[in-house]
PDB file of N, CA and C in Angstrom:
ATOM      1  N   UNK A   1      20.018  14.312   6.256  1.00 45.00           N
ATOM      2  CA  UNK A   1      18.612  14.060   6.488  1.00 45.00           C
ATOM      3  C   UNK A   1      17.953  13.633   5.181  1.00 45.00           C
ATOM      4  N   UNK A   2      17.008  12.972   5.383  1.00 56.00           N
ATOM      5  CA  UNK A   2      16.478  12.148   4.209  1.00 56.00           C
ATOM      6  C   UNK A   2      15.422  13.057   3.391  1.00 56.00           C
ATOM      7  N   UNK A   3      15.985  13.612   2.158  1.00 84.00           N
ATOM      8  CA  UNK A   3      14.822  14.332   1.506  1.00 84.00           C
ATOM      9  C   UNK A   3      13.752  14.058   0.587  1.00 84.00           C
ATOM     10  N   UNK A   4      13.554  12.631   0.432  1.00 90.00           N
ATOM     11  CA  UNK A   4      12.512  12.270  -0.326  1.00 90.00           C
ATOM     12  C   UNK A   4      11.490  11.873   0.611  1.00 90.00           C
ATOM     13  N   UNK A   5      10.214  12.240   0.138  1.00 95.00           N
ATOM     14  CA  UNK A   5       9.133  12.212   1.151  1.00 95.00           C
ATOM     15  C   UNK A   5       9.082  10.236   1.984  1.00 95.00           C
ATOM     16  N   UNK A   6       9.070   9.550   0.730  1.00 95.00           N
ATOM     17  CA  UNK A   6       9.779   8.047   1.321  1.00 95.00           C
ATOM     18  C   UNK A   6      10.479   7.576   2.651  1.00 95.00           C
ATOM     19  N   UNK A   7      11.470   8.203   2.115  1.00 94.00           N
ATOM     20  CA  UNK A   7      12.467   8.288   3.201  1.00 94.00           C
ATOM     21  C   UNK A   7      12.017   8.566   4.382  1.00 94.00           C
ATOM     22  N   UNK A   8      11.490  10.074   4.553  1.00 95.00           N
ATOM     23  CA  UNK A   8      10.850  10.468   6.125  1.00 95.00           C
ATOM     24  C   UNK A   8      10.110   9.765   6.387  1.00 95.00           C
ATOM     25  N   UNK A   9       8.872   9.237   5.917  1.00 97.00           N
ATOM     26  CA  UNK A   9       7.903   8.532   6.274  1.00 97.00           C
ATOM     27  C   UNK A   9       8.474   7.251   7.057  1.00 97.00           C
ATOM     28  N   UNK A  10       9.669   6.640   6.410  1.00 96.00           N
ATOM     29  CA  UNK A  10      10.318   5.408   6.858  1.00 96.00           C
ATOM     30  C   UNK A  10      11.108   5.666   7.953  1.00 96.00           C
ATOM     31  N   UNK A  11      11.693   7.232   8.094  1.00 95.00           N
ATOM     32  CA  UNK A  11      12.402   7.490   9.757  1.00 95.00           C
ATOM     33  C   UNK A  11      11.032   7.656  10.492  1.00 95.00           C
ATOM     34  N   UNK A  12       9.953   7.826  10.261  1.00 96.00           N
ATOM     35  CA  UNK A  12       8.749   8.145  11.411  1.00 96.00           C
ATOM     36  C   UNK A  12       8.708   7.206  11.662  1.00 96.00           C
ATOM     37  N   UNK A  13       8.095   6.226  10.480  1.00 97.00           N
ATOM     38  CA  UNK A  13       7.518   4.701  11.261  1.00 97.00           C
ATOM     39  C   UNK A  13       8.597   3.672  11.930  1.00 97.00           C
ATOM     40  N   UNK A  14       9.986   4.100  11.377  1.00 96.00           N
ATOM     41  CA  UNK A  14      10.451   2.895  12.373  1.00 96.00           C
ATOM     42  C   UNK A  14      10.803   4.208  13.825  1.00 96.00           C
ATOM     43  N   UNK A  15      10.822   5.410  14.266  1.00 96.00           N
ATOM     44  CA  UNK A  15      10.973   5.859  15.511  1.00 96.00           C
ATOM     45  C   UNK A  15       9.508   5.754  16.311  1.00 96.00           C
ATOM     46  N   UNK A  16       8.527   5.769  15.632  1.00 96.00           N
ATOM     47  CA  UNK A  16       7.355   4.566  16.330  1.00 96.00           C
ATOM     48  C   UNK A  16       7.359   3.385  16.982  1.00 96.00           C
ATOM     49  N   UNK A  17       8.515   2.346  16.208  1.00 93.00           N
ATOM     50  CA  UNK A  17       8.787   0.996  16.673  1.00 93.00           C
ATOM     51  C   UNK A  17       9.133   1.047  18.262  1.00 93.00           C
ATOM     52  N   UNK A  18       8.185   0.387  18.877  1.00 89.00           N
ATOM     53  CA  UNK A  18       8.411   0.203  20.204  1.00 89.00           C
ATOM     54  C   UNK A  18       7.558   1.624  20.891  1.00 89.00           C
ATOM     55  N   UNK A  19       6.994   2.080  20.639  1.00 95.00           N
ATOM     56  CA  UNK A  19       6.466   3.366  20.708  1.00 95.00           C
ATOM     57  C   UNK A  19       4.963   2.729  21.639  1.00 95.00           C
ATOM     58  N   UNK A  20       3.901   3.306  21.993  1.00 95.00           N
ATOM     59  CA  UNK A  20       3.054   2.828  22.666  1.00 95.00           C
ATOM     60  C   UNK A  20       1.430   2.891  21.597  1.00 95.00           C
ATOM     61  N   UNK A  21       1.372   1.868  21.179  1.00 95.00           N
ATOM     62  CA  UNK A  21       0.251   1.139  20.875  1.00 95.00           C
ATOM     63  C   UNK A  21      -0.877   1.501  20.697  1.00 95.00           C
ATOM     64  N   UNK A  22      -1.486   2.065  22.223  1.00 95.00           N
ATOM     65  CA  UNK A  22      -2.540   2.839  22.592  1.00 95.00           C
ATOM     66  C   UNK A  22      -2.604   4.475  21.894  1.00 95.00           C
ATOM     67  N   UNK A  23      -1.533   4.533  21.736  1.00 95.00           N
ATOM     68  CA  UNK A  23      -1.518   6.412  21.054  1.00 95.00           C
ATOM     69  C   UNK A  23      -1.045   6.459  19.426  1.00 95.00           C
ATOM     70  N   UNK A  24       0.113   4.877  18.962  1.00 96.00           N
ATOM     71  CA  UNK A  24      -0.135   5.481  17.565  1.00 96.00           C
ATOM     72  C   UNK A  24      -0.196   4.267  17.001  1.00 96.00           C
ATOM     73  N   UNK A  25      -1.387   4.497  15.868  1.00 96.00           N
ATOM     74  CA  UNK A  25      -1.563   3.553  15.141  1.00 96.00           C
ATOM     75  C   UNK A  25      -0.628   2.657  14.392  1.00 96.00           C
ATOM     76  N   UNK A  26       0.523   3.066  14.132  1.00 97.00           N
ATOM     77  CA  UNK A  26       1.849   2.534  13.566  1.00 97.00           C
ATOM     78  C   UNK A  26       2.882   1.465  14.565  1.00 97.00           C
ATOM     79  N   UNK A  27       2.776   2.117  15.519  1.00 97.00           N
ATOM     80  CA  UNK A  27       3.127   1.277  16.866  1.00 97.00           C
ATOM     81  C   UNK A  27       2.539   0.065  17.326  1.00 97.00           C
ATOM     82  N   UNK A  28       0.845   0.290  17.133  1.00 96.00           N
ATOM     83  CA  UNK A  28       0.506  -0.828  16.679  1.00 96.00           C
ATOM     84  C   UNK A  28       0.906  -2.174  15.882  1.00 96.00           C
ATOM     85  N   UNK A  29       0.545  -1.853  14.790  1.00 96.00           N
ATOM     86  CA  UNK A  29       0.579  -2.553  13.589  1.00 96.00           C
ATOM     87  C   UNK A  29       1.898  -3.075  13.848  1.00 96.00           C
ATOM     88  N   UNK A  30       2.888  -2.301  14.383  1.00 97.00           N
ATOM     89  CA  UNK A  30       4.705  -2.654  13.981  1.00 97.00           C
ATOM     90  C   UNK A  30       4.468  -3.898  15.332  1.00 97.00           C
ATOM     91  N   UNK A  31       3.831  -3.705  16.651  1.00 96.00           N
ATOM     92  CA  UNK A  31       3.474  -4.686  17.325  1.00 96.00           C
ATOM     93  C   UNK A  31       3.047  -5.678  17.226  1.00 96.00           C
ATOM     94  N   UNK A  32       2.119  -5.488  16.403  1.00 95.00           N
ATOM     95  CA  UNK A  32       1.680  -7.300  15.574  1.00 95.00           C
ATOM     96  C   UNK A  32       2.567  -8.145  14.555  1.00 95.00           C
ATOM     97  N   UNK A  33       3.442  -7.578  14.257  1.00 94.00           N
ATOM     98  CA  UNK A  33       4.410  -8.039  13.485  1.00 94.00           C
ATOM     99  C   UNK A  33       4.098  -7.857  11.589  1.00 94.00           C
ATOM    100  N   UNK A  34       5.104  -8.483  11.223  1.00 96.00           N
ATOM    101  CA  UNK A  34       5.177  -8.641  10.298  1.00 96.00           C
ATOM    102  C   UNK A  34       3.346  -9.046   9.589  1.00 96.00           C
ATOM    103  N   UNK A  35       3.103 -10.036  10.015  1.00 97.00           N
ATOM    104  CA  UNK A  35       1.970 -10.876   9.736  1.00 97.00           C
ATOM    105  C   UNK A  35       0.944 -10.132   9.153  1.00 97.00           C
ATOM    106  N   UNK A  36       0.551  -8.984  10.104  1.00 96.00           N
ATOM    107  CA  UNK A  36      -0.829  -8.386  10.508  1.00 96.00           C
ATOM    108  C   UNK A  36      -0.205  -7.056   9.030  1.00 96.00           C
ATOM    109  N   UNK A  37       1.142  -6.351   9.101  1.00 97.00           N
ATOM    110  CA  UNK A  37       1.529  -5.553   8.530  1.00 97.00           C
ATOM    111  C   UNK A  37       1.466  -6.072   6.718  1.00 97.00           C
ATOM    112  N   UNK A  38       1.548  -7.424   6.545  1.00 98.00           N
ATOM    113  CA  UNK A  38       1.204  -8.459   5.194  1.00 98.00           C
ATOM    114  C   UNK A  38       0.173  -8.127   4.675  1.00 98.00           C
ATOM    115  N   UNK A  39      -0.725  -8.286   5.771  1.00 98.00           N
ATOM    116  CA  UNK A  39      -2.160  -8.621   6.068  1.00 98.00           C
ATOM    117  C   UNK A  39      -2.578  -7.274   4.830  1.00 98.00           C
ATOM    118  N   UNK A  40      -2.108  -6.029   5.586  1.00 97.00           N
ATOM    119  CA  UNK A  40      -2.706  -4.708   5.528  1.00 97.00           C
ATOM    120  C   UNK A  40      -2.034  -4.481   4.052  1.00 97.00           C
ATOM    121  N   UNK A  41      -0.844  -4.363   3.648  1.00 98.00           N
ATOM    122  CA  UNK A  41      -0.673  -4.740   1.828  1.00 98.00           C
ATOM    123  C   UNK A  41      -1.716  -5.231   0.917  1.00 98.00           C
ATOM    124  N   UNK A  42      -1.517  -6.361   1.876  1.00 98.00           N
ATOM    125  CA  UNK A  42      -2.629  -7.164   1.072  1.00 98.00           C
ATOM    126  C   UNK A  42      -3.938  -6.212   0.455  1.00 98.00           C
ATOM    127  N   UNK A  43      -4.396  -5.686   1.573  1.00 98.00           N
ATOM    128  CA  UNK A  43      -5.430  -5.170   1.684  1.00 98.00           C
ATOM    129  C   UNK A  43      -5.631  -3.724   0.610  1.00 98.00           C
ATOM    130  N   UNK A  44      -4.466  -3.334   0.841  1.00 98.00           N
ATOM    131  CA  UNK A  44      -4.160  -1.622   0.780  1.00 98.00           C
ATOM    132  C   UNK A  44      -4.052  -2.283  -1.350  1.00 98.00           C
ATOM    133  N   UNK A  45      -3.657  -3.218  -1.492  1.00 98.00           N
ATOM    134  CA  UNK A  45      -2.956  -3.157  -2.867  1.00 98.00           C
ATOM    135  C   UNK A  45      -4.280  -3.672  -3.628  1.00 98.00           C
ATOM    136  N   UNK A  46      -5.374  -4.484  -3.027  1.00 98.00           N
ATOM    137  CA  UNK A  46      -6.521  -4.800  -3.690  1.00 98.00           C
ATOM    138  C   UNK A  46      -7.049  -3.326  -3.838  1.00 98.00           C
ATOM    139  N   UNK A  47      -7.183  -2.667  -2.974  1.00 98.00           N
ATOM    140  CA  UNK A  47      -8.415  -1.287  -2.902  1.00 98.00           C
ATOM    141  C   UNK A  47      -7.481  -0.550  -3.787  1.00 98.00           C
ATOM    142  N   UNK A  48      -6.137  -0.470  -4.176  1.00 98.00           N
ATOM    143  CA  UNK A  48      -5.685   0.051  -5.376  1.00 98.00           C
ATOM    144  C   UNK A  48      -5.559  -0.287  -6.715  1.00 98.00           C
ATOM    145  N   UNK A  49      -5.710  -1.774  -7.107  1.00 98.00           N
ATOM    146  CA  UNK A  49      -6.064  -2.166  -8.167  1.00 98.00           C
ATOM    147  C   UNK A  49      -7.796  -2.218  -8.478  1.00 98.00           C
ATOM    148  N   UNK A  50      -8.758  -2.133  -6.949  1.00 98.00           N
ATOM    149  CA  UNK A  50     -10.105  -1.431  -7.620  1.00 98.00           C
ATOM    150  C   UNK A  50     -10.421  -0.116  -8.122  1.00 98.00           C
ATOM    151  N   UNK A  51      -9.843   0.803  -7.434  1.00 98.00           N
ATOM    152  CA  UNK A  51     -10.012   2.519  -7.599  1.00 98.00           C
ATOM    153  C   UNK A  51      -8.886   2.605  -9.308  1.00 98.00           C
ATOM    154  N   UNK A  52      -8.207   1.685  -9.672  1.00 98.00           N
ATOM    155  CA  UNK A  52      -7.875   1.863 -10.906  1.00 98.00           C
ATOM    156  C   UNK A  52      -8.607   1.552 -11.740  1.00 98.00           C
ATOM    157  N   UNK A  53      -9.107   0.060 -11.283  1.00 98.00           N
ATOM    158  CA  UNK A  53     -10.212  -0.209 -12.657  1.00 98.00           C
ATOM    159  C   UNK A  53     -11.173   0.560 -12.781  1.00 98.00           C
ATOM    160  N   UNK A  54     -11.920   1.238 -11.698  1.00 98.00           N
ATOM    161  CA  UNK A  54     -12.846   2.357 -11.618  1.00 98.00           C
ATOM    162  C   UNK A  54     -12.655   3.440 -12.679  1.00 98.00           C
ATOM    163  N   UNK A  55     -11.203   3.702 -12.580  1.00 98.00           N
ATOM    164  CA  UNK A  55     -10.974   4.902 -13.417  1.00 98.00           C
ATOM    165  C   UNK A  55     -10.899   6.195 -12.809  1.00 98.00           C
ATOM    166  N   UNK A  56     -10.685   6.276 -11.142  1.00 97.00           N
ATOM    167  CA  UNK A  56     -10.816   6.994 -10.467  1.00 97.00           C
ATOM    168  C   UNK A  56      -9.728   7.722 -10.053  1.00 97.00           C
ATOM    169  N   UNK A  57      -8.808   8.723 -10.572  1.00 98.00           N
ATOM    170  CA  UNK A  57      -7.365   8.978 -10.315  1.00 98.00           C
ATOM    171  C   UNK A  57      -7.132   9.703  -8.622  1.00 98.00           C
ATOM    172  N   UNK A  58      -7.747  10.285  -8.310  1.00 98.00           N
ATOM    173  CA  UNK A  58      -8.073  10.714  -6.336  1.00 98.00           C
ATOM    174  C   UNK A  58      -8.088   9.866  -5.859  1.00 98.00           C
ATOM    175  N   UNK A  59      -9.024   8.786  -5.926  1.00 98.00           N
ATOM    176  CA  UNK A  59      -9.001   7.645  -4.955  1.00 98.00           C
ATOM    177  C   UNK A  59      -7.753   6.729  -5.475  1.00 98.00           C
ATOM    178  N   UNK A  60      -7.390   6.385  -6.290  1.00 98.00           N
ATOM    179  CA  UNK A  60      -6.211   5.812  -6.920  1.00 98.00           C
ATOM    180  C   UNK A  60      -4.925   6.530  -6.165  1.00 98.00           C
ATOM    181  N   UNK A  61      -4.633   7.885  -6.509  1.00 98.00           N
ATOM    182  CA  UNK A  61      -3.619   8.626  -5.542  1.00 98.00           C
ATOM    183  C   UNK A  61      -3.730   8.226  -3.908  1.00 98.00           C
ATOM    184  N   UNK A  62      -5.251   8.210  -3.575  1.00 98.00           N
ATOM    185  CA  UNK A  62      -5.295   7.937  -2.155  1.00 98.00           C
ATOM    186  C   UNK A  62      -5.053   6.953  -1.562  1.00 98.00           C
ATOM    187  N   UNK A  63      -5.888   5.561  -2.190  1.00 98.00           N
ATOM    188  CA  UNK A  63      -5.343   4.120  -1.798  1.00 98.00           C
ATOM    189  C   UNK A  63      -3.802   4.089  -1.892  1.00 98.00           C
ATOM    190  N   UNK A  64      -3.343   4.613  -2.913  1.00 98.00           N
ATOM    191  CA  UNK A  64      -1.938   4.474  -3.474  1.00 98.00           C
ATOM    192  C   UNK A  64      -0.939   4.790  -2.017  1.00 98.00           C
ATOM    193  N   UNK A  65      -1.117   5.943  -1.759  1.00 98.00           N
ATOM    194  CA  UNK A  65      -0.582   6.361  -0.413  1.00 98.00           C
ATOM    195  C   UNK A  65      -0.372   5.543   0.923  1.00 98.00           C
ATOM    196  N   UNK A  66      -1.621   5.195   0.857  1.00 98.00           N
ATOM    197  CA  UNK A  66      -2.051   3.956   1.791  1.00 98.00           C
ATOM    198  C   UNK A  66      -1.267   2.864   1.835  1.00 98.00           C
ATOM    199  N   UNK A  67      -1.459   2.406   0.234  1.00 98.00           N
ATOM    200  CA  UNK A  67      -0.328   1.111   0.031  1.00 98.00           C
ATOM    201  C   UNK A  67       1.421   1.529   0.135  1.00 98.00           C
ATOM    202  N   UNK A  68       1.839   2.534  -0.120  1.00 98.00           N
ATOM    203  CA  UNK A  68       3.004   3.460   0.367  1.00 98.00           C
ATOM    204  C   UNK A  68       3.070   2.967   2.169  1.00 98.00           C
ATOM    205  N   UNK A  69       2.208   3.732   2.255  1.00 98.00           N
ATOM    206  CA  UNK A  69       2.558   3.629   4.299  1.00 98.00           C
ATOM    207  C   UNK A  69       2.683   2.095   4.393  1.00 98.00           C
ATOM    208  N   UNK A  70       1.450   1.778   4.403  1.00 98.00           N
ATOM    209  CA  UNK A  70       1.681  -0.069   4.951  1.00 98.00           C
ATOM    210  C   UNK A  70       2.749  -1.069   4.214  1.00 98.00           C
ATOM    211  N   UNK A  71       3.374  -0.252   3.476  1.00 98.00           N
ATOM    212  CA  UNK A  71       4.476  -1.322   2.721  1.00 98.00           C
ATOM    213  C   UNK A  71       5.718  -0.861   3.268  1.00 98.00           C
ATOM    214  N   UNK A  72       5.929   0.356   3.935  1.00 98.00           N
ATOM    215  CA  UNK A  72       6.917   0.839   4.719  1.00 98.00           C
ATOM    216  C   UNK A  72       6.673   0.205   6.153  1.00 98.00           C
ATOM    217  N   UNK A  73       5.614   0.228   6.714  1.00 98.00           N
ATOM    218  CA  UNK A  73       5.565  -0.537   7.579  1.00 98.00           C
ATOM    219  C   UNK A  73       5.922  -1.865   7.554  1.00 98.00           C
ATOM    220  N   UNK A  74       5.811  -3.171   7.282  1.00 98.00           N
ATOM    221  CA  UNK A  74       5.618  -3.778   6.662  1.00 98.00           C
ATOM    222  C   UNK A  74       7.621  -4.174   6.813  1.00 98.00           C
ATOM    223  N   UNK A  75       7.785  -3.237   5.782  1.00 98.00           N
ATOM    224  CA  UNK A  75       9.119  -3.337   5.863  1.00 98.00           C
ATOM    225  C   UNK A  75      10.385  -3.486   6.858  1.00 98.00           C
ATOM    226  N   UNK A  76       9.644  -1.996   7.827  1.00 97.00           N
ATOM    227  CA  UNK A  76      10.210  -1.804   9.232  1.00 97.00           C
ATOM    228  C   UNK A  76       9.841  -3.125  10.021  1.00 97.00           C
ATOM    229  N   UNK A  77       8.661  -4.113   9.747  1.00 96.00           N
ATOM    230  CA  UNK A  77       8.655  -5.006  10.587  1.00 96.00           C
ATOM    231  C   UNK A  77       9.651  -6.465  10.568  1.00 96.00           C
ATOM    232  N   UNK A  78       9.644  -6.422   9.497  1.00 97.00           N
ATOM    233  CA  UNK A  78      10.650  -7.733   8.768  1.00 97.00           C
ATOM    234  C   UNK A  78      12.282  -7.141   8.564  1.00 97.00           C
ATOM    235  N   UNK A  79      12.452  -5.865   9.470  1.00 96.00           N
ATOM    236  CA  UNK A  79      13.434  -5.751   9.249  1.00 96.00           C
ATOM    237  C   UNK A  79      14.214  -5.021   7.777  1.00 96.00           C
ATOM    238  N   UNK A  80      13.724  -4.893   6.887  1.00 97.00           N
ATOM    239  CA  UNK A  80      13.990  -4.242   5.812  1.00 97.00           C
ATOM    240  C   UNK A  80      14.218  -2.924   5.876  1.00 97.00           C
ATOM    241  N   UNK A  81      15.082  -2.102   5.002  1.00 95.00           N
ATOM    242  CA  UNK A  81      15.564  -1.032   5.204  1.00 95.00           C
ATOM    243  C   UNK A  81      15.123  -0.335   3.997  1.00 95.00           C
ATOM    244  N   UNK A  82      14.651   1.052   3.473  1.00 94.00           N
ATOM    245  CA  UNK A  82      13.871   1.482   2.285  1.00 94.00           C
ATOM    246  C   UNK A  82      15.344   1.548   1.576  1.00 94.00           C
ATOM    247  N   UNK A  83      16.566   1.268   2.099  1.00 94.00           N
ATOM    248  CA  UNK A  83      17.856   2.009   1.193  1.00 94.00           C
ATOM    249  C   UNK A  83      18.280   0.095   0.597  1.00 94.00           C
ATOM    250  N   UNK A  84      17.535  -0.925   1.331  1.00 96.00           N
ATOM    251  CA  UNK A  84      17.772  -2.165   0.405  1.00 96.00           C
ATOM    252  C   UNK A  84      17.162  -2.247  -0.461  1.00 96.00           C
ATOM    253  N   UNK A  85      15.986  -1.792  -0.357  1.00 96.00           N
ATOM    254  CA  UNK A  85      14.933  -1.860  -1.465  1.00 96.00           C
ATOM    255  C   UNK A  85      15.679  -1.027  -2.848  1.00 96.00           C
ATOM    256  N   UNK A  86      15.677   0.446  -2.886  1.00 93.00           N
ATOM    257  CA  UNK A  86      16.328   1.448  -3.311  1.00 93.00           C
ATOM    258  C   UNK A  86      17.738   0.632  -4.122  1.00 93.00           C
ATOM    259  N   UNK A  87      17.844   0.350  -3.018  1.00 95.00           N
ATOM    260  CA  UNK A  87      19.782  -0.737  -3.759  1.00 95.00           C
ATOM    261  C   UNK A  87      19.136  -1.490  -5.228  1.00 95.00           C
ATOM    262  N   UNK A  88      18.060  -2.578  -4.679  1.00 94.00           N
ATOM    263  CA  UNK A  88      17.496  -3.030  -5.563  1.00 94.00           C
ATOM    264  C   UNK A  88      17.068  -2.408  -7.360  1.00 94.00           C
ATOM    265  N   UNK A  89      16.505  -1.549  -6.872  1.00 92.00           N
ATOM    266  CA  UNK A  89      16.128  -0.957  -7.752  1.00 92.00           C
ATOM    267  C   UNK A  89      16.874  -0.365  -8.830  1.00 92.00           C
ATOM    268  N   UNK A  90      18.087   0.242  -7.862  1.00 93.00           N
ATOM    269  CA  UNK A  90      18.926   0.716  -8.991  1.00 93.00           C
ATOM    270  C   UNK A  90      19.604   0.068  -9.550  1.00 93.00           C
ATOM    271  N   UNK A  91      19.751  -1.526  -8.945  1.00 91.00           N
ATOM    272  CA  UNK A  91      20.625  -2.737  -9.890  1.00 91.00           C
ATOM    273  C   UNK A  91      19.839  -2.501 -11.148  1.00 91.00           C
ATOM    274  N   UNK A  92      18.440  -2.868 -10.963  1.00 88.00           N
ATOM    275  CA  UNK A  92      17.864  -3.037 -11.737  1.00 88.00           C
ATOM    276  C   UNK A  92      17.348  -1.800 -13.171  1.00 88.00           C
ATOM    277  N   UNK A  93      18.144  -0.558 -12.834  1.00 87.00           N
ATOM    278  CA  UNK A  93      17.728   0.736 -13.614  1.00 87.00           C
ATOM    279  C   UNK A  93      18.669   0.014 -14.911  1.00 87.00           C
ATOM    280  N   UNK A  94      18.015   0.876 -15.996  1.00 87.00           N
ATOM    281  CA  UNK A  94      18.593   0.653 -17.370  1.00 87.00           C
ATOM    282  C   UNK A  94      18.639  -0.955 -17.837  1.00 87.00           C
ATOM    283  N   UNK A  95      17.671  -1.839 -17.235  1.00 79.00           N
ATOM    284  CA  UNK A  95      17.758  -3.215 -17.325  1.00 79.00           C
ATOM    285  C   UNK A  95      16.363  -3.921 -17.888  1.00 79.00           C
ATOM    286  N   UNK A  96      16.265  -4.518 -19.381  1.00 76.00           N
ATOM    287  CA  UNK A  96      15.153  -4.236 -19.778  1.00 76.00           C
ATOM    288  C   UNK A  96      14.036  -5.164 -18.887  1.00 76.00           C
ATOM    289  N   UNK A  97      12.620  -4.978 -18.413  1.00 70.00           N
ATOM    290  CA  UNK A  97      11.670  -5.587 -17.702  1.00 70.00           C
ATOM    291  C   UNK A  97      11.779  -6.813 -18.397  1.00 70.00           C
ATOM    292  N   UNK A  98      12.080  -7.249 -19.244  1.00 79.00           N
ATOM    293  CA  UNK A  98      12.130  -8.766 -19.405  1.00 79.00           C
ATOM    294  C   UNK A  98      13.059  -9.854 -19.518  1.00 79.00           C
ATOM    295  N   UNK A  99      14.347  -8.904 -19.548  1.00 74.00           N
ATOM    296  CA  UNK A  99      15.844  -9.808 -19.288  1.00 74.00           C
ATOM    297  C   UNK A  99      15.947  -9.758 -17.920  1.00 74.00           C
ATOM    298  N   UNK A 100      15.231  -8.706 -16.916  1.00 68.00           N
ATOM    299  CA  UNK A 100      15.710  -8.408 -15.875  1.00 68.00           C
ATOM    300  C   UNK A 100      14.809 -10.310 -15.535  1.00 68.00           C
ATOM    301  N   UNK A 101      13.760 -10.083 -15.585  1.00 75.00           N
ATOM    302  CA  UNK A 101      12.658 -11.423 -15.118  1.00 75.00           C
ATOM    303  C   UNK A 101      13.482 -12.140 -15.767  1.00 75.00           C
ATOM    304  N   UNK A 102      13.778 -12.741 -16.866  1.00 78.00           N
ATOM    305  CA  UNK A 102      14.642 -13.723 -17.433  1.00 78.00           C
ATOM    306  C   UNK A 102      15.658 -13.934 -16.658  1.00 78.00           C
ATOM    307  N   UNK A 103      16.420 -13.059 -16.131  1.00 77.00           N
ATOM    308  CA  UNK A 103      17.730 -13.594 -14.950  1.00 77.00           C
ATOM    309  C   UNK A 103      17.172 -13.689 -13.866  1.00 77.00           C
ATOM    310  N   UNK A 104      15.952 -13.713 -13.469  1.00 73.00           N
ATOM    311  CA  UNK A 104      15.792 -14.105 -11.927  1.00 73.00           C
ATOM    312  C   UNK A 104      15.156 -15.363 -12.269  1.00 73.00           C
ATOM    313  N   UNK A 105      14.519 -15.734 -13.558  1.00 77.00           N
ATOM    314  CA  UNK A 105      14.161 -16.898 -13.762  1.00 77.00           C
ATOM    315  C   UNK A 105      14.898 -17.763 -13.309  1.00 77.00           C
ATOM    316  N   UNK A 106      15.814 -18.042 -14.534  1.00 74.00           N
ATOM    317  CA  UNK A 106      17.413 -18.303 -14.428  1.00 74.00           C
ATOM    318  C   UNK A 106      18.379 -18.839 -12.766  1.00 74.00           C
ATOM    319  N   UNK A 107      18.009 -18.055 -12.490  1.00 75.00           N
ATOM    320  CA  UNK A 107      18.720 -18.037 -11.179  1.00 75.00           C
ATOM    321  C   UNK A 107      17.710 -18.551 -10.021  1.00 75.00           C
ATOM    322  N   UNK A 108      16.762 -18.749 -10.047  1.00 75.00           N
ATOM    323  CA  UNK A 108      15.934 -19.590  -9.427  1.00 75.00           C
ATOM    324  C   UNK A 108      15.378 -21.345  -9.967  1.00 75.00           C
ATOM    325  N   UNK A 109      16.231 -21.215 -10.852  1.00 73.00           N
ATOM    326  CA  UNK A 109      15.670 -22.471 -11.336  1.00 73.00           C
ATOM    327  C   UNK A 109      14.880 -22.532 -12.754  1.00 73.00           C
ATOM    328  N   UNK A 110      13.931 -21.313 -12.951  1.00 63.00           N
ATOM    329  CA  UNK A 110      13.051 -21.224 -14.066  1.00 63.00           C
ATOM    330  C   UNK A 110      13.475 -21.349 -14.887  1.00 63.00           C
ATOM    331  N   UNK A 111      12.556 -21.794 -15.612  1.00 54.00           N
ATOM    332  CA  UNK A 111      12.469 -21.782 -17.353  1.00 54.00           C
ATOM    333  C   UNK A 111      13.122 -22.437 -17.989  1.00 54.00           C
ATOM    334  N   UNK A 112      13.564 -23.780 -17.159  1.00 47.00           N
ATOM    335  CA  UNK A 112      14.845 -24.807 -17.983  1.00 47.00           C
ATOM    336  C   UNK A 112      13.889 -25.831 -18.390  1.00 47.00           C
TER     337      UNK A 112
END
């Protein structure tokens, strides 16, 4: 069983998927697809880069959360799994933030 709070959150919202609409808000959103679930990032990640510039660490924790859920959602809609993401990440552990960007440059074409 999955013990990081992450994790559970990501077995709730995808055992929502397909779930009924009218009773949970997640069921929703996972119903509109991907699009609408973008949409709400979008949204969730502005109101967290305002409550930072504010200087406000509660509302910062709180939006923050927010942007947590809807990016798990989000995920579950496009199909993404929190353990690809996770994969990701740990390629990327011990890898300095600017060689790491330098090889994706690289490998996309950049910076030639």
């Amino acid at each position: 069983m999955a013990d990081h709070i992450l994790d559970r959150l990501a077995a709730t919202i995808a055992a929502r998927k397909g779930a009924d609409p009218e009773t949970s808000y997640t069921a929703k959103l996972l119903a509109k697809g991907p699009v609408k679930s973008a949409q709400k990032v979008g949204e969730e990640a502005v109101e967290v880069a305002i409550e930072a510039a504010l200087g406000n660490p509660d509302a910062l924790a709180s939006e923050s959360a927010d942007l947590l859920y809807h990016l798990l959602v989000l995920w579950t809609a496009a199909g993404v799994t929190p353990d690809q993401v996770w994969a990701k990440l740990e390629a990327r552990e011990g890898t300095s933030g600017l060689a790491e960007k330098a090889a994706r440059g690289q490998a996309n074409g950049e910076g030639e």
